[in-house]
Amino acid sequence: MPAASYLVGACWVCFRRGLSGPGAAGDPLWAAAVVVDAGRIVGQRVVGGYASGPYVPGMLALRLGPQFEDVVRRLTPWPEVLLLDATGDDHPRRAGLALHLGAALDLPTVGVTHRPLLATGVWPADEAGATSPLTIGTDQVATWLRTRPGTRPLVVHPAWRTDLEVSVRVVEASLAGRRTPEPLRSARQAARRARAGQ
């Protein structure tokens, strides 16, 4: 993957307002995916659909995997790496949704979450770019990444065909001065706009 510039995709799903608890199969949802090149959206798709099942901890791929796969497969141009709000090895079976989706699409993936699922580790220094390991036992499965001073760090999860170094580099290059990577923000906004239009 080139270090200077590459096409970064992201996907997001939102549910109808007011939904609480684990939900159920058939819950209406809106899935969005974008491709960003040098800070500019060059591809976007949004589809409506339905959840495949309720949320069961550790099995998010069963609830959202088909919808994510559907919307990403519609993208043009095809991204070189995909960001999503999901885990990789930080998972009871070391196979979170970010890993599942990457394998299904044969596309490098990076998970970006606000907190770890199982892994533990101290926060990094309060400076942009600072990292610290998140481990399960003796294995590092993710990393904290401080994107801005004074804000909670993000968790970066290497997933399909990515490692810690590449994952952190992709996330840092996608921040656009914000706490959350811009491709993820754009996908979330697109999904919410689609929901509001219904």
PDB file of C-alpha atoms in Angstrom, residues 39-123:
ATOM      1  CA  GLY A  39      -9.562  14.413   1.661  1.00  0.00           C
ATOM      2  CA  ARG A  40     -12.164  14.482  -1.123  1.00  0.00           C
ATOM      3  CA  ILE A  41     -15.102  12.082  -1.466  1.00  0.00           C
ATOM      4  CA  VAL A  42     -14.756  10.389  -4.858  1.00  0.00           C
ATOM      5  CA  GLY A  43     -17.323   7.622  -4.392  1.00  0.00           C
ATOM      6  CA  GLN A  44     -20.429   7.112  -2.285  1.00  0.00           C
ATOM      7  CA  ARG A  45     -23.276   4.613  -2.028  1.00  0.00           C
ATOM      8  CA  VAL A  46     -26.219   4.402   0.383  1.00  0.00           C
ATOM      9  CA  VAL A  47     -28.723   1.569   0.626  1.00  0.00           C
ATOM     10  CA  GLY A  48     -31.661   0.819   2.859  1.00  0.00           C
ATOM     11  CA  GLY A  49     -32.072  -2.624   4.302  1.00  0.00           C
ATOM     12  CA  TYR A  50     -32.845  -4.730   7.318  1.00  0.00           C
ATOM     13  CA  ALA A  51     -30.761  -6.216  10.099  1.00  0.00           C
ATOM     14  CA  SER A  52     -30.007  -9.900   9.707  1.00  0.00           C
ATOM     15  CA  GLY A  53     -30.529 -10.607  13.388  1.00  0.00           C
ATOM     16  CA  PRO A  54     -30.387  -9.163  16.912  1.00  0.00           C
ATOM     17  CA  TYR A  55     -27.171  -7.865  18.394  1.00  0.00           C
ATOM     18  CA  VAL A  56     -25.371 -10.625  20.270  1.00  0.00           C
ATOM     19  CA  PRO A  57     -22.066  -9.598  21.921  1.00  0.00           C
ATOM     20  CA  GLY A  58     -19.169 -10.893  19.851  1.00  0.00           C
ATOM     21  CA  MET A  59     -21.397 -11.656  16.843  1.00  0.00           C
ATOM     22  CA  LEU A  60     -21.926  -8.254  15.235  1.00  0.00           C
ATOM     23  CA  ALA A  61     -21.042  -9.751  11.850  1.00  0.00           C
ATOM     24  CA  LEU A  62     -24.265 -11.780  11.966  1.00  0.00           C
ATOM     25  CA  ARG A  63     -26.361  -8.624  12.458  1.00  0.00           C
ATOM     26  CA  LEU A  64     -24.599  -6.212  10.094  1.00  0.00           C
ATOM     27  CA  GLY A  65     -22.121  -8.130   7.927  1.00  0.00           C
ATOM     28  CA  PRO A  66     -24.386  -8.695   4.893  1.00  0.00           C
ATOM     29  CA  GLN A  67     -25.479  -5.042   4.820  1.00  0.00           C
ATOM     30  CA  PHE A  68     -21.908  -3.767   5.022  1.00  0.00           C
ATOM     31  CA  GLU A  69     -20.804  -6.161   2.306  1.00  0.00           C
ATOM     32  CA  ASP A  70     -23.680  -5.116   0.040  1.00  0.00           C
ATOM     33  CA  VAL A  71     -23.047  -1.375   0.246  1.00  0.00           C
ATOM     34  CA  VAL A  72     -19.254  -1.649  -0.063  1.00  0.00           C
ATOM     35  CA  ARG A  73     -19.522  -3.889  -3.148  1.00  0.00           C
ATOM     36  CA  ARG A  74     -21.464  -1.078  -4.849  1.00  0.00           C
ATOM     37  CA  LEU A  75     -18.599   1.410  -4.415  1.00  0.00           C
ATOM     38  CA  THR A  76     -16.678   2.887  -7.309  1.00  0.00           C
ATOM     39  CA  PRO A  77     -13.829   3.475  -7.315  1.00  0.00           C
ATOM     40  CA  TRP A  78     -12.827   0.465  -5.247  1.00  0.00           C
ATOM     41  CA  PRO A  79     -10.974   1.500  -2.054  1.00  0.00           C
ATOM     42  CA  GLU A  80      -7.502   0.251  -1.227  1.00  0.00           C
ATOM     43  CA  VAL A  81      -8.313   0.013   2.478  1.00  0.00           C
ATOM     44  CA  LEU A  82     -11.609   0.138   4.393  1.00  0.00           C
ATOM     45  CA  LEU A  83     -12.340   1.647   7.818  1.00  0.00           C
ATOM     46  CA  LEU A  84     -15.279   0.565   9.951  1.00  0.00           C
ATOM     47  CA  ASP A  85     -16.522   0.788  13.527  1.00  0.00           C
ATOM     48  CA  ALA A  86     -15.664  -2.790  14.502  1.00  0.00           C
ATOM     49  CA  THR A  87     -12.898  -4.938  15.957  1.00  0.00           C
ATOM     50  CA  GLY A  88     -10.375  -7.362  14.507  1.00  0.00           C
ATOM     51  CA  ASP A  89      -8.407  -9.610  16.889  1.00  0.00           C
ATOM     52  CA  ASP A  90      -9.842  -7.864  19.974  1.00  0.00           C
ATOM     53  CA  HIS A  91     -12.652 -10.384  20.074  1.00  0.00           C
ATOM     54  CA  PRO A  92     -13.549 -13.588  21.968  1.00  0.00           C
ATOM     55  CA  ARG A  93     -12.694 -15.667  18.884  1.00  0.00           C
ATOM     56  CA  ARG A  94     -10.046 -13.213  17.572  1.00  0.00           C
ATOM     57  CA  ALA A  95     -12.328 -12.570  14.583  1.00  0.00           C
ATOM     58  CA  GLY A  96     -14.393  -9.391  14.851  1.00  0.00           C
ATOM     59  CA  LEU A  97     -16.556  -7.831  12.136  1.00  0.00           C
ATOM     60  CA  ALA A  98     -13.646  -5.839  10.645  1.00  0.00           C
ATOM     61  CA  LEU A  99     -11.816  -9.109   9.995  1.00  0.00           C
ATOM     62  CA  HIS A 100     -14.922 -10.898   8.680  1.00  0.00           C
ATOM     63  CA  LEU A 101     -15.820  -8.106   6.269  1.00  0.00           C
ATOM     64  CA  GLY A 102     -12.283  -7.802   4.952  1.00  0.00           C
ATOM     65  CA  ALA A 103     -12.155 -11.535   4.287  1.00  0.00           C
ATOM     66  CA  ALA A 104     -15.542 -11.501   2.535  1.00  0.00           C
ATOM     67  CA  LEU A 105     -14.496  -8.577   0.321  1.00  0.00           C
ATOM     68  CA  ASP A 106     -10.792  -9.537   0.049  1.00  0.00           C
ATOM     69  CA  LEU A 107     -10.098  -5.933   0.998  1.00  0.00           C
ATOM     70  CA  PRO A 108      -7.643  -4.674   3.659  1.00  0.00           C
ATOM     71  CA  THR A 109      -9.617  -3.446   6.665  1.00  0.00           C
ATOM     72  CA  VAL A 110      -8.972  -1.427   9.812  1.00  0.00           C
ATOM     73  CA  GLY A 111     -11.359  -1.227  12.744  1.00  0.00           C
ATOM     74  CA  VAL A 112     -11.732   2.059  14.614  1.00  0.00           C
ATOM     75  CA  THR A 113     -13.672   2.041  17.882  1.00  0.00           C
ATOM     76  CA  HIS A 114     -14.045   4.259  20.927  1.00  0.00           C
ATOM     77  CA  ARG A 115     -13.172   1.514  23.387  1.00  0.00           C
ATOM     78  CA  PRO A 116     -11.675  -1.964  23.325  1.00  0.00           C
ATOM     79  CA  LEU A 117     -13.889  -5.041  23.442  1.00  0.00           C
ATOM     80  CA  LEU A 118     -11.738  -7.368  25.582  1.00  0.00           C
ATOM     81  CA  ALA A 119      -8.197  -5.985  25.396  1.00  0.00           C
ATOM     82  CA  THR A 120      -6.668  -3.886  28.150  1.00  0.00           C
ATOM     83  CA  GLY A 121      -3.929  -1.263  28.254  1.00  0.00           C
ATOM     84  CA  VAL A 122      -3.161   2.168  29.656  1.00  0.00           C
ATOM     85  CA  TRP A 123      -3.952   5.292  27.650  1.00  0.00           C
TER      86      TRP A 123
END
